[in-house]
PDB file of C-alpha atoms in Angstrom:
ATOM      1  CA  UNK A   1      -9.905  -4.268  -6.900  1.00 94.00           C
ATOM      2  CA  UNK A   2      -9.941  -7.799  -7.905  1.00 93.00           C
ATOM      3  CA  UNK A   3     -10.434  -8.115 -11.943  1.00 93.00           C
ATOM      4  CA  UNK A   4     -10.857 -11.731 -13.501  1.00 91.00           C
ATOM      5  CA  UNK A   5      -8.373 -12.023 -16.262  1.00 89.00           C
ATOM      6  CA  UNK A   6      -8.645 -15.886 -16.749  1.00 88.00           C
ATOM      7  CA  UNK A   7     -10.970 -18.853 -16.185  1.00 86.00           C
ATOM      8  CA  UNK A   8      -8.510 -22.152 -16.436  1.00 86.00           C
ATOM      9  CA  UNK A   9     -11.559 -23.801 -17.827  1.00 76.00           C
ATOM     10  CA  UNK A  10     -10.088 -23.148 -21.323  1.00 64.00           C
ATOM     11  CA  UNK A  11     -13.570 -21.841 -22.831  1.00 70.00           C
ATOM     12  CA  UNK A  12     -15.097 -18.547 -21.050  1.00 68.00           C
ATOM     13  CA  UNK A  13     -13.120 -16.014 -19.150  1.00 69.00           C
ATOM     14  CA  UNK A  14     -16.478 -14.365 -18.069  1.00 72.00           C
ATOM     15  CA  UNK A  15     -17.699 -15.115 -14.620  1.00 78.00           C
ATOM     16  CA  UNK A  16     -21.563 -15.733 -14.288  1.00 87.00           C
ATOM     17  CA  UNK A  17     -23.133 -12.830 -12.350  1.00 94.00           C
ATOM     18  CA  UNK A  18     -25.768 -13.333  -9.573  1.00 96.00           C
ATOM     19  CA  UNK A  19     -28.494 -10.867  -7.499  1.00 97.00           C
ATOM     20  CA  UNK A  20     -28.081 -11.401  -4.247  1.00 97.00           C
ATOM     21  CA  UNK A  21     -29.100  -9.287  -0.972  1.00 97.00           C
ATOM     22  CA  UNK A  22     -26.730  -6.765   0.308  1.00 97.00           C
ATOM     23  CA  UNK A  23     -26.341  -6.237   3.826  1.00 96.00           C
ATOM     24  CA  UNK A  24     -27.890  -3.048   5.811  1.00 95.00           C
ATOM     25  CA  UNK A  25     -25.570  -0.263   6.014  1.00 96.00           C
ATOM     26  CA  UNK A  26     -22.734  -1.558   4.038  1.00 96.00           C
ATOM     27  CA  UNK A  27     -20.795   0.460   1.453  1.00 96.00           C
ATOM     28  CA  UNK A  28     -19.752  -1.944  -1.612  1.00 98.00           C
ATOM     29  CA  UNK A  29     -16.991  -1.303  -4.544  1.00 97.00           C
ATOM     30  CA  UNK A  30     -16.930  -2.538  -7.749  1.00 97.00           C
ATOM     31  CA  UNK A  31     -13.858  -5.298  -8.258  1.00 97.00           C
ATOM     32  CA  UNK A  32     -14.479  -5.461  -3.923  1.00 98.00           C
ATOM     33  CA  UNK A  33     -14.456  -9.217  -1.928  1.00 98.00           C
ATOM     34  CA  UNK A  34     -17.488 -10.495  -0.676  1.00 98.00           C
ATOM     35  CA  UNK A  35     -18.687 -13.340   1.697  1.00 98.00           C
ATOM     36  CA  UNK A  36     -22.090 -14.354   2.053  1.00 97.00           C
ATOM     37  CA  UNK A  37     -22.458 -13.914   5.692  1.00 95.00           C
ATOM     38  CA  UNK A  38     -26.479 -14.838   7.401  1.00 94.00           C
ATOM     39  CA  UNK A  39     -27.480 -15.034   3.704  1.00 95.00           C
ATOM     40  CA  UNK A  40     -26.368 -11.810   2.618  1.00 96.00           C
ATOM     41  CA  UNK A  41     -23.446 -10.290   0.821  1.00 97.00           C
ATOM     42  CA  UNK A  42     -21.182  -8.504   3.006  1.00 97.00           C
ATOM     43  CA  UNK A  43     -17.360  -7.433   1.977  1.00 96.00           C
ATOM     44  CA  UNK A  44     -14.808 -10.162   2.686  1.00 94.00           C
ATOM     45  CA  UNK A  45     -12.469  -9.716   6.240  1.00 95.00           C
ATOM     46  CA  UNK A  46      -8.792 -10.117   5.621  1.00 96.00           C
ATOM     47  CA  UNK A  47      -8.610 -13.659   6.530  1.00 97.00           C
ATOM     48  CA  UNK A  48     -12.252 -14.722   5.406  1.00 97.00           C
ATOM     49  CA  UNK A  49     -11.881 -16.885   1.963  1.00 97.00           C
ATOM     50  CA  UNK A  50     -14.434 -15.331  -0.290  1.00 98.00           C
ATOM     51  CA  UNK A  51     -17.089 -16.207  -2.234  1.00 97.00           C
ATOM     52  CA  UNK A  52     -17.940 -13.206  -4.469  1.00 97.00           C
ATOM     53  CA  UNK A  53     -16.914 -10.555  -6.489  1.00 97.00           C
ATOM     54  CA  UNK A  54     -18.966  -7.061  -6.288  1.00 98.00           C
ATOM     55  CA  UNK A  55     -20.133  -5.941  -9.432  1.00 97.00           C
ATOM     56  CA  UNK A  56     -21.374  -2.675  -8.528  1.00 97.00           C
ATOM     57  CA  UNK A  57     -21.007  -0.003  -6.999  1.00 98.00           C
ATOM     58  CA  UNK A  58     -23.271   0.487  -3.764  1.00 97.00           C
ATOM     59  CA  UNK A  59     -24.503   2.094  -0.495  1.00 97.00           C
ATOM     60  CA  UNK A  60     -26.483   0.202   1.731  1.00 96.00           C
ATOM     61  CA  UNK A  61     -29.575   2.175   2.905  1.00 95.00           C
ATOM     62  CA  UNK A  62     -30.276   0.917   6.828  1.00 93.00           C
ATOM     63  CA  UNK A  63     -33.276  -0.490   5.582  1.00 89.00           C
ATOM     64  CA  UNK A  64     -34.834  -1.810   2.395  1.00 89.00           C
ATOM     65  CA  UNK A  65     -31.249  -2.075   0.327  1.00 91.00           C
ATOM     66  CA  UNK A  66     -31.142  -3.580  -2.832  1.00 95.00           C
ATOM     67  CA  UNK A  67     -30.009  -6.922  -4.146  1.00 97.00           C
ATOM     68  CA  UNK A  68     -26.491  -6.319  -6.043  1.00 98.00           C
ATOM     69  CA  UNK A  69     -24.605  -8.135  -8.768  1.00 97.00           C
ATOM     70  CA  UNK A  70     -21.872 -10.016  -8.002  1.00 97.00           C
ATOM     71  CA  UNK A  71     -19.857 -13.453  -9.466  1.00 96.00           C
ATOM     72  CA  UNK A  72     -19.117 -16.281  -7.396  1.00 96.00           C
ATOM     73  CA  UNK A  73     -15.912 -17.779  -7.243  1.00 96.00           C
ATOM     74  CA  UNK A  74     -14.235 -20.608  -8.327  1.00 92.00           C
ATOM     75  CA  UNK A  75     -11.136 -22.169  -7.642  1.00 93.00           C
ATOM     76  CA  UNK A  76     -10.371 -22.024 -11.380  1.00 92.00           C
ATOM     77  CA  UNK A  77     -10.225 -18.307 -11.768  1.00 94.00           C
ATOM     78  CA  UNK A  78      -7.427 -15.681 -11.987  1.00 95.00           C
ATOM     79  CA  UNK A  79      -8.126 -12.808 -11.016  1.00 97.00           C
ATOM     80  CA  UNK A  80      -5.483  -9.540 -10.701  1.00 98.00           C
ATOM     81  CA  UNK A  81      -4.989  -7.489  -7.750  1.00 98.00           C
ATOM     82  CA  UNK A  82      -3.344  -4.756  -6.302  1.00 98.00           C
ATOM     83  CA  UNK A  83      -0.848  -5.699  -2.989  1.00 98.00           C
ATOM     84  CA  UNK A  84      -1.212  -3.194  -0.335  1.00 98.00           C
ATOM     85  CA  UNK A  85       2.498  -3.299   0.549  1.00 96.00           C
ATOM     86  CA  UNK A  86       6.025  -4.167  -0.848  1.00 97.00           C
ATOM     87  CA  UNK A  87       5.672  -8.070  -1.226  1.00 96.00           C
ATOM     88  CA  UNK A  88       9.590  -8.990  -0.878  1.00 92.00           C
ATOM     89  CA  UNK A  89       8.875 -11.747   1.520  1.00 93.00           C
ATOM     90  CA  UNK A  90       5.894 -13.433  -0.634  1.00 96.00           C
ATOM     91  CA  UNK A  91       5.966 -16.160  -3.165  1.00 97.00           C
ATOM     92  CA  UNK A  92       4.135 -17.464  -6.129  1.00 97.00           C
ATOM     93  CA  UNK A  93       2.170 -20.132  -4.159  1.00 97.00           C
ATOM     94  CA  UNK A  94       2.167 -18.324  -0.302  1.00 98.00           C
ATOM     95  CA  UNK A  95      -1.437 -17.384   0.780  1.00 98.00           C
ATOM     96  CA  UNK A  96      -1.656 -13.782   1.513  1.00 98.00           C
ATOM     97  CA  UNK A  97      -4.632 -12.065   3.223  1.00 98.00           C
ATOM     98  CA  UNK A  98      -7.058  -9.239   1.917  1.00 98.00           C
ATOM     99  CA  UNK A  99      -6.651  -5.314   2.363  1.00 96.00           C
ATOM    100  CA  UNK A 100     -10.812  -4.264   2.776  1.00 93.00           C
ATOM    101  CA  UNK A 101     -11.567  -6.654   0.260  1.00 95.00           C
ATOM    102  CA  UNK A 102     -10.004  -4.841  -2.516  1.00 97.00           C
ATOM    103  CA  UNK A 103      -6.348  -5.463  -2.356  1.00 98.00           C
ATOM    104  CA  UNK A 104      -3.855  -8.508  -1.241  1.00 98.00           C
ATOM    105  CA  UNK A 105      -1.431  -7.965   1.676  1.00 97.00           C
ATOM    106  CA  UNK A 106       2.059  -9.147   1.919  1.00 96.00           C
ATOM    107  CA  UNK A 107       0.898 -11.150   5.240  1.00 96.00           C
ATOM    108  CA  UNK A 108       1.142 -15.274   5.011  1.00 95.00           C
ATOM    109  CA  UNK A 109      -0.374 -16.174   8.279  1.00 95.00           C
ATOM    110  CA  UNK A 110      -4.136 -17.003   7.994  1.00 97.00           C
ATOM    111  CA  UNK A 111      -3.824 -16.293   3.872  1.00 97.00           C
ATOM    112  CA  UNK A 112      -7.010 -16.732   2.083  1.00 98.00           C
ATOM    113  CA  UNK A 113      -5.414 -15.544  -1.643  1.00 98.00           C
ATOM    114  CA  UNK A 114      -3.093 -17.644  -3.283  1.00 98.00           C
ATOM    115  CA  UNK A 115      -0.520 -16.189  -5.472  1.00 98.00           C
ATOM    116  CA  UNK A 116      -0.179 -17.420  -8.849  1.00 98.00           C
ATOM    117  CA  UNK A 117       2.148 -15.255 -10.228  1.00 97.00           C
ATOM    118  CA  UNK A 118       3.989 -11.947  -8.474  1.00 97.00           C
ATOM    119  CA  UNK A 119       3.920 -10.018 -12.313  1.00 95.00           C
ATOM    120  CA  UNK A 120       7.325  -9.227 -11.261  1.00 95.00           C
ATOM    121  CA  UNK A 121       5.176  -6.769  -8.098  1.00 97.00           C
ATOM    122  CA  UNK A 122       8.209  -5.194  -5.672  1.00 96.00           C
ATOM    123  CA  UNK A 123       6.140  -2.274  -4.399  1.00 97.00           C
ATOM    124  CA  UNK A 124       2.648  -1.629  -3.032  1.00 97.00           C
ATOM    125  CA  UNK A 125       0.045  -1.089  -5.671  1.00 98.00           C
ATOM    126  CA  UNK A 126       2.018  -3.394  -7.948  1.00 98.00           C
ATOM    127  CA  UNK A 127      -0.725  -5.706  -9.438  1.00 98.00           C
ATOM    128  CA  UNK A 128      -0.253 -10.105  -9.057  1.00 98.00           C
ATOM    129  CA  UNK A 129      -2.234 -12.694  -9.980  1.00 98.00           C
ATOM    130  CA  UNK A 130      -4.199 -15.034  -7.198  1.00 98.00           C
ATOM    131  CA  UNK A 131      -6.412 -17.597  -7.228  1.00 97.00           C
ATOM    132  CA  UNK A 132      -8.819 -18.502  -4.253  1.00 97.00           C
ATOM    133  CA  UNK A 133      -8.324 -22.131  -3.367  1.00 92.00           C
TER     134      UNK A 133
END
């Protein structure tokens, strides 16, 4: 789950939430990636830079789904996150892909997450720091 500790803007570490529309048949997680994909939300594929974060909790119906909350992103904000395995070959400042949206891998090659700082992570569901920029 991705949790925004810090907005470098030096005044308000709270993200500005939005209602958009969800996409038919789609589970979504709270703290969960999301891209806006044919003008609705949809979670984030591991090597698909992000736009959103979920902020709810939600099934998709097949038809007539809700709108759902969610923040967009800015290059300025911190967020923490779990890694999904033991990140000994990653650095602060490598681009690491997602895990379903909710969690950063230890893979470099087509990284959308930068990492800001590793918090010292050696094992999987150690939490870091990224930044999507």
């Amino acid at each position: 789950m991705f949790r925004l500790i810090k907005i470098l803007n030096g005044r308000i570490n709270v993200g500005e939430p939005v209602r958009l529309p969800s996409t038919a048949g789609k589970t979504y997680h709270y703290g969960q990636a999301l891209v806006i994909a044919s003008g609705k939300l949809t979670p984030c594929d591991a090597t698909v830079m992000p736009t959103h974060i979920c902020g709810e909790d939600y099934v998709a119906p097949s038809a007539d789904n809700k709108d759902i909350v969610a923040t967009p992103i800015s290059p300025d904000m911190i967020f923490e996150v779990p890694f999904s395995a033991a990140p000994t070959s990653v650095n602060v400042g490598d681009k690491v892909t997602l895990a379903d949206g909710m969690k950063v891998t230890a893979t470099t090659a087509n990284g959308v997450a930068t990492i800001y700082d590793k918090n010292g992570a050696t094992k999987a569901d150690d939490k870091c720091l990224v930044q999507f920029k």
